[in-house]
Short mmCIF file of C-alpha atoms in Angstrom, two decimals:
data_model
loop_
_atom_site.label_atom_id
_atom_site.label_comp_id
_atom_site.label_asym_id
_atom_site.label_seq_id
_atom_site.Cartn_x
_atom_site.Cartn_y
_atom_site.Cartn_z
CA UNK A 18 0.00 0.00 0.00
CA UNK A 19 1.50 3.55 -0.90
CA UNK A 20 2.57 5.32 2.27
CA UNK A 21 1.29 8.61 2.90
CA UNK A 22 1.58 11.43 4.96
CA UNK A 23 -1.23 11.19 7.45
CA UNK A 24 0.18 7.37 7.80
CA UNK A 25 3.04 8.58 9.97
CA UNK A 26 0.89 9.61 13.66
CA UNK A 27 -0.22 6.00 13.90
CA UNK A 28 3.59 4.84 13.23
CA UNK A 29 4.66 6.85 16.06
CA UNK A 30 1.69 5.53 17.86
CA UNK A 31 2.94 2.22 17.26
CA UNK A 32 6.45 2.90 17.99
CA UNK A 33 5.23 4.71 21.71
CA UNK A 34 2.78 1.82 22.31
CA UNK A 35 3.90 -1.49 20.31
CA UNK A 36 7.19 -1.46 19.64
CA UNK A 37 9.16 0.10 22.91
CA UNK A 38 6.85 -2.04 25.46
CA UNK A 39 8.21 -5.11 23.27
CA UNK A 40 11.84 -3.73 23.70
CA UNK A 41 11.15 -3.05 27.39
CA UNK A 42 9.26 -6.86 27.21
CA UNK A 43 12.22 -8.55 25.67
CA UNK A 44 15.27 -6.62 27.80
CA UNK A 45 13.48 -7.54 31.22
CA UNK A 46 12.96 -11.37 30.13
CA UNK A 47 16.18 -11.90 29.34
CA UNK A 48 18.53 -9.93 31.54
CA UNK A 49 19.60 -9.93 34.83
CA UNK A 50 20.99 -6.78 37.11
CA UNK A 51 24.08 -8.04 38.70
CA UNK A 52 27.00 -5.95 40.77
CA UNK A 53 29.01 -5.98 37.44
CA UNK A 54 25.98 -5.04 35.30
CA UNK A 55 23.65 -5.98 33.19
CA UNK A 56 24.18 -9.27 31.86
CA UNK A 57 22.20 -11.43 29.64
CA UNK A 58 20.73 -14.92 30.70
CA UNK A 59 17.61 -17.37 30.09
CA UNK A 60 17.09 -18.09 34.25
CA UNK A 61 13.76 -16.12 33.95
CA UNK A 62 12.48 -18.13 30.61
CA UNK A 63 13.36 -21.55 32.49
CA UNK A 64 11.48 -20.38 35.53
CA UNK A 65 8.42 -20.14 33.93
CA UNK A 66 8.26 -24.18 33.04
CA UNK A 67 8.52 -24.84 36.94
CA UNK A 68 6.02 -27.42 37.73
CA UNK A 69 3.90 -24.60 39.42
CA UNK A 70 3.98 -21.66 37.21
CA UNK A 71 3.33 -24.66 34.29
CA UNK A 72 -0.16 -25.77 36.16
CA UNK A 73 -1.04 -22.05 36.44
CA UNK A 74 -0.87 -21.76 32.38
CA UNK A 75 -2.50 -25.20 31.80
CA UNK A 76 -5.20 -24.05 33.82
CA UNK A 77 -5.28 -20.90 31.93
CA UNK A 78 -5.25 -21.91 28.57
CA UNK A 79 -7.90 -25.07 29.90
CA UNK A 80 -10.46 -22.69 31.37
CA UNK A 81 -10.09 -20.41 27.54
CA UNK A 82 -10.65 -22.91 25.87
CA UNK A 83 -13.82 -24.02 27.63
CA UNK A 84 -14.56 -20.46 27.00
CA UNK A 85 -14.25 -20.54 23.50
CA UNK A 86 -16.10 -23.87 22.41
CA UNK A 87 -19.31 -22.70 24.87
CA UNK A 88 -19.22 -18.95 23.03
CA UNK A 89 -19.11 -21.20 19.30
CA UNK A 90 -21.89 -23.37 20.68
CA UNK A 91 -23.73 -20.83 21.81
CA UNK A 92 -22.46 -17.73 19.07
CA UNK A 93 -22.96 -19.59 15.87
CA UNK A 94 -26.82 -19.76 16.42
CA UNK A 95 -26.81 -16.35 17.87
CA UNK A 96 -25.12 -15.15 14.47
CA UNK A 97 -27.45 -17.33 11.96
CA UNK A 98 -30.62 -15.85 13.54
CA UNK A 99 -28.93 -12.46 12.84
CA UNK A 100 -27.91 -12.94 9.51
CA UNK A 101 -31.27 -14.50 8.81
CA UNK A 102 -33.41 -12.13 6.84
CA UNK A 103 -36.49 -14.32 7.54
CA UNK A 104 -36.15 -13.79 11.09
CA UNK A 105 -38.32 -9.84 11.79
CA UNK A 106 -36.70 -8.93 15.15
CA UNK A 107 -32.88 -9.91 14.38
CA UNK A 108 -32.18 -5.88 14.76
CA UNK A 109 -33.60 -6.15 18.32
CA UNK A 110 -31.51 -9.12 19.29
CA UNK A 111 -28.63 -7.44 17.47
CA UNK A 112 -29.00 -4.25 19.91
CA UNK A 113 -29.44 -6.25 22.95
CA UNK A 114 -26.30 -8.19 22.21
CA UNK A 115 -24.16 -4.69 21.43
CA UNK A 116 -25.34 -2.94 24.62
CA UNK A 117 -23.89 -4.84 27.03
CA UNK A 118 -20.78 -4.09 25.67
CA UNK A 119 -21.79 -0.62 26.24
CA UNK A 120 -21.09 -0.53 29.92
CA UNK A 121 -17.64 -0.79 31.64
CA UNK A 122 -16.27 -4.28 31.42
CA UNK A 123 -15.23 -4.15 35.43
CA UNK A 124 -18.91 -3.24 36.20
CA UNK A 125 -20.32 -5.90 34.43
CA UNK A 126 -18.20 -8.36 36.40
CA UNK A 127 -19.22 -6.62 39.55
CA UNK A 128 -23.22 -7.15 38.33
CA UNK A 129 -22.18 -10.67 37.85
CA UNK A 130 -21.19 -10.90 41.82
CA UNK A 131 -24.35 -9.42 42.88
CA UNK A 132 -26.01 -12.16 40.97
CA UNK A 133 -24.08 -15.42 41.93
CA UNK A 134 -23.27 -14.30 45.64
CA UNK A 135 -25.01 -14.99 48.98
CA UNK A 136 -28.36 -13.41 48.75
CA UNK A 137 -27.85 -12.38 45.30
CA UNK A 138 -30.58 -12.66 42.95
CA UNK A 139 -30.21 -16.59 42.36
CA UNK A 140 -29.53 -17.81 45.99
CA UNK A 141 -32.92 -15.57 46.52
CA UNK A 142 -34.75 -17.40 43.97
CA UNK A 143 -33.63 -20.90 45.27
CA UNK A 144 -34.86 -19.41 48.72
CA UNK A 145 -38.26 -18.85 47.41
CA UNK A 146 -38.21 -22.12 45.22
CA UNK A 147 -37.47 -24.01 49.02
CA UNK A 148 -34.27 -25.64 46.92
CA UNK A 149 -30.62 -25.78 49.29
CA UNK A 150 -28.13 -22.59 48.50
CA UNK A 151 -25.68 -23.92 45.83
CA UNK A 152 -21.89 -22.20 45.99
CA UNK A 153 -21.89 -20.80 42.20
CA UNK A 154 -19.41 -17.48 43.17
CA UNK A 155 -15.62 -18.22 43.66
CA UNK A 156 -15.85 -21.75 41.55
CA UNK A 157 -14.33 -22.41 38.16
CA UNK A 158 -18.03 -22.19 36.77
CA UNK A 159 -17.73 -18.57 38.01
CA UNK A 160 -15.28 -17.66 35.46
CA UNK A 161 -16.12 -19.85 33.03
CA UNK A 162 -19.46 -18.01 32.99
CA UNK A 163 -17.90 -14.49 33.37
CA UNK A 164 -15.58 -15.11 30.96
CA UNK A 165 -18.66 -16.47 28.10
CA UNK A 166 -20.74 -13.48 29.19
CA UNK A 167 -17.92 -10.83 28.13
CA UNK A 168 -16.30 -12.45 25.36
CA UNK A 169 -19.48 -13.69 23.52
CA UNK A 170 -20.12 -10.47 20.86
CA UNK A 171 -16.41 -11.31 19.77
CA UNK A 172 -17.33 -14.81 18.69
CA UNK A 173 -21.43 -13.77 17.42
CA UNK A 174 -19.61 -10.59 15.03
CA UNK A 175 -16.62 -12.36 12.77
CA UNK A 176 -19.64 -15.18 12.00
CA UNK A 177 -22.42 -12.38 11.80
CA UNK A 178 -20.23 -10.70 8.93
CA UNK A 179 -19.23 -13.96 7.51
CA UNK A 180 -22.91 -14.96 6.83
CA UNK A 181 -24.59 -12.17 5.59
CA UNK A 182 -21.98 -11.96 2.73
CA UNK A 183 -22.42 -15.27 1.97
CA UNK A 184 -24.31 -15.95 -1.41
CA UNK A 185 -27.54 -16.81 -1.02
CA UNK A 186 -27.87 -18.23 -4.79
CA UNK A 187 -25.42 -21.11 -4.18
CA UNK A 188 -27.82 -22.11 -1.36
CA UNK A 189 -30.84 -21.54 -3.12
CA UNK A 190 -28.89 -23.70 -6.17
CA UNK A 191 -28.35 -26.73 -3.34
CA UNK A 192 -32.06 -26.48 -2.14
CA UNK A 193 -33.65 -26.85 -6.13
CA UNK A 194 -31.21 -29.13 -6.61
CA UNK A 195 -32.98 -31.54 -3.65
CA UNK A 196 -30.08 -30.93 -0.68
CA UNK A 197 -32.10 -30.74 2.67
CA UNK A 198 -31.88 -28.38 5.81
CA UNK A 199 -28.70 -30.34 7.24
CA UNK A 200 -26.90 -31.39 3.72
CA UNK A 201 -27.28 -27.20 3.13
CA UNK A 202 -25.67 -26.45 6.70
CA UNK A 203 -22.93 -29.02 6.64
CA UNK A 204 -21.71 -29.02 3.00
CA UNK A 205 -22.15 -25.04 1.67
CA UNK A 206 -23.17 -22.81 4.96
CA UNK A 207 -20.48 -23.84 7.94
CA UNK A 208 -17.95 -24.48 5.17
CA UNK A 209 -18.01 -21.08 3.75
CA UNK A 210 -18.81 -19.61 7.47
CA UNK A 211 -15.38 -21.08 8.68
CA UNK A 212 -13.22 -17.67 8.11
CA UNK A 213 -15.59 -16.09 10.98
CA UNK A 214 -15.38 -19.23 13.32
CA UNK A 215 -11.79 -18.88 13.12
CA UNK A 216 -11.61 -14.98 13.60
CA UNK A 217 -14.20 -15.40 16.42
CA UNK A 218 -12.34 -18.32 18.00
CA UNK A 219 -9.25 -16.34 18.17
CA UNK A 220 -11.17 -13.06 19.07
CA UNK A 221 -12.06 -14.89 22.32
CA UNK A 222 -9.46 -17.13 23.15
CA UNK A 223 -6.84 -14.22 23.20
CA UNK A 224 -8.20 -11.91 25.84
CA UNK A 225 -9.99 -15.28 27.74
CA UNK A 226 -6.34 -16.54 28.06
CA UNK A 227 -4.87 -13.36 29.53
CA UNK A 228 -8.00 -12.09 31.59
CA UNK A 229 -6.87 -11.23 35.27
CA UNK A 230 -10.18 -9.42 36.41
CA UNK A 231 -12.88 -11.91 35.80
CA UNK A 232 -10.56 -14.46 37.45
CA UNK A 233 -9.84 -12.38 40.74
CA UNK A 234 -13.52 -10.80 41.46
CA UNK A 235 -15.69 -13.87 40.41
CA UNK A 236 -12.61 -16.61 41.21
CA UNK A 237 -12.38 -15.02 44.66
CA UNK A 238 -8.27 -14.71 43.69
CA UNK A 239 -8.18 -18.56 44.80
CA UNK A 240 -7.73 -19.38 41.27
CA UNK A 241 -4.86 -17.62 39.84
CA UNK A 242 -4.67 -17.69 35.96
CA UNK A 243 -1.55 -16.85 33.80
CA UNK A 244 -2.68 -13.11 33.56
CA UNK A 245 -3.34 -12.72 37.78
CA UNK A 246 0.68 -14.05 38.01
CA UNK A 247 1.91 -11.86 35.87
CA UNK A 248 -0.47 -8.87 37.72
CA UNK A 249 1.40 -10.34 40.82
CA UNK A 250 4.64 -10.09 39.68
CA UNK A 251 4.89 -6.60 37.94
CA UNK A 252 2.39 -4.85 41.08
CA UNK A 253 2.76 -6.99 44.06
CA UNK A 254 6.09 -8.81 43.83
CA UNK A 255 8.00 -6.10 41.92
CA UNK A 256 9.63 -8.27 40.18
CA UNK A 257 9.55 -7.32 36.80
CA UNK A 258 12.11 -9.77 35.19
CA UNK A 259 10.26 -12.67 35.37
CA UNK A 260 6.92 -11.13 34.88
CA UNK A 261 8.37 -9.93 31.29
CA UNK A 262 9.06 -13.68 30.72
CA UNK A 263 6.21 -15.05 30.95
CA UNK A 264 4.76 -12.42 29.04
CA UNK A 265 6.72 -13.02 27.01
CA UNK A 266 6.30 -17.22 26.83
CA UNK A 267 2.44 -16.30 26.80
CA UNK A 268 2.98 -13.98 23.62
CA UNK A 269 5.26 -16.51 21.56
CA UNK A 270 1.86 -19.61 22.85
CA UNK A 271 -0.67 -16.53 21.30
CA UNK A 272 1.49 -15.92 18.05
CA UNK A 273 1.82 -19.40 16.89
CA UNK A 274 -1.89 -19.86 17.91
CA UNK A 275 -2.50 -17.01 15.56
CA UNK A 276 -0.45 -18.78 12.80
CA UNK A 277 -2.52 -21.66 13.06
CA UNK A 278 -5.93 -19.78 12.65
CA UNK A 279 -3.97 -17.70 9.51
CA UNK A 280 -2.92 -20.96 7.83
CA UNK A 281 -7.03 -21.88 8.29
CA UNK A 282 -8.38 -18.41 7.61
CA UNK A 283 -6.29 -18.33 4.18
CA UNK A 284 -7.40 -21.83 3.06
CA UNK A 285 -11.44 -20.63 3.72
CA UNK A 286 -10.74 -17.05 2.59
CA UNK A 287 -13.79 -15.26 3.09
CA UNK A 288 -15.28 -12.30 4.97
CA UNK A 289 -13.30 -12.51 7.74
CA UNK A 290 -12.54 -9.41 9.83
CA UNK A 291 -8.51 -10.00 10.09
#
């Protein structure tokens, strides 16, 4: 693309907020202050794959991924009623999906504590229904659910564009030509829908993988993900070497996750968004 003037503010913008925090990223990961300087070493990287720190990312990386196939199951419906013309109120459902997204993300969390704490709204209901209190805040299916809730319009979007630029002939072609309701949906519309899963699978397994809030206010801070350790390390700890390498061993897991979804997104080009 032919650079132009008016390109140049977002390269220093980059520069200020891409490129030096990578520099500052990659010179705390792998150096160490020492009485004779500043010397160069790979203690931090190897710290990360301690049996402890190694559970904390499994557990991470489990709990996004949960994350991610219950936002597909439940976003790829969400975006076919949406795309569906047939369907009168689909601008009604599209609002109430957007506005959520209209309030802060931190208060939404909070509105999810009110809800799943003692006498919040559910362990009132269970009251009246004469049913025993069930523990639902501070549990895995706490974040699980906070992280769905917040993350959802990034999986319903990439598949909402996706399908209403598909063609509408070739399905129309498929029907005359006898194909039912499920030959339609499994040979022509998920096939040529697959460019949005995979934006929309990334879109939520990037920020579900690094979240710190959901996991501290609805996890009760008893169940530390990757993104509450490296919280720990760079505000409580202070120590910002080794916080910089697991950033940094989190970034290089995201990038070749992203390479991945590429290779796919090329092979089903499409409408994706990226």
């Amino acid at each position: 693309m032919r650079k132009t003037w008016y390109a140049y503010p977002y390269l220093v913008w980059m520069a200020i907020f891409i490129v030096i925090p990578l520099f500052l990223l990659l010179f705390y990961a792998f150096t160490v202050t020492t009485e004779e300087g500043i010397k160069f070493t790979l203690q931090h990287i190897k710290r990360v794959w301690e049996p402890i720190y190694l559970m904390v990312l499994l557990r991470s990386v489990l709990l996004a991924l949960i994350c991610t196939v219950v936002c597909l199951v439940i976003g790829y419906p969400v975006a076919s009623i949406l795309a569906s013309k047939e369907y009168s109120h689909n601008k009604v459902l599209a609002l109430l999906l957007v506005i959520p997204m209209w309030i802060n993300f931190l208060v939404r969390t909070y509105a999810w504590m009110s809800l799943l704490g003692r006498n919040g709204l559910i362990d009132i209901v269970m009251d009246f229904l004469h049913l025993p209190p069930v523990q639902l805040l501070y549990t895995d299916h706490a974040v699980v659910l906070g992280m769905v809730y917040n993350f959802l319009p990034f999986m319903v979007l990439p598949i909402y564009s996706v399908l209403t630029k598909m063609d509408k002939s070739i399905i129309e072609a498929a029907e005359d030509l006898g194909a039912d309701y499920a030959t339609v949906l499994k040979r022509i519309v998920i096939p040529l829908s697959l460019p949005g899963v995979i934006s929309g699978i990334t879109m939520v397994f990037m920020p579900a993988v690094t979240t710190f809030i959901i996991s501290r206010l609805l996890g009760g801070g008893q169940y530390i993900l990757i993104g509450n350790l490296i919280e720990q390390q760079f505000i409580v700890v202070g120590d910002w070497n080794f916080g910089s390498a697991i950033s940094f061993v989190l970034t290089v897991i995201i990038l070749i996750s992203m390479g991945i979804m590429r290779k796919y997104d090329r092979e089903y080009e499409g409408g994706a968004i990226w």
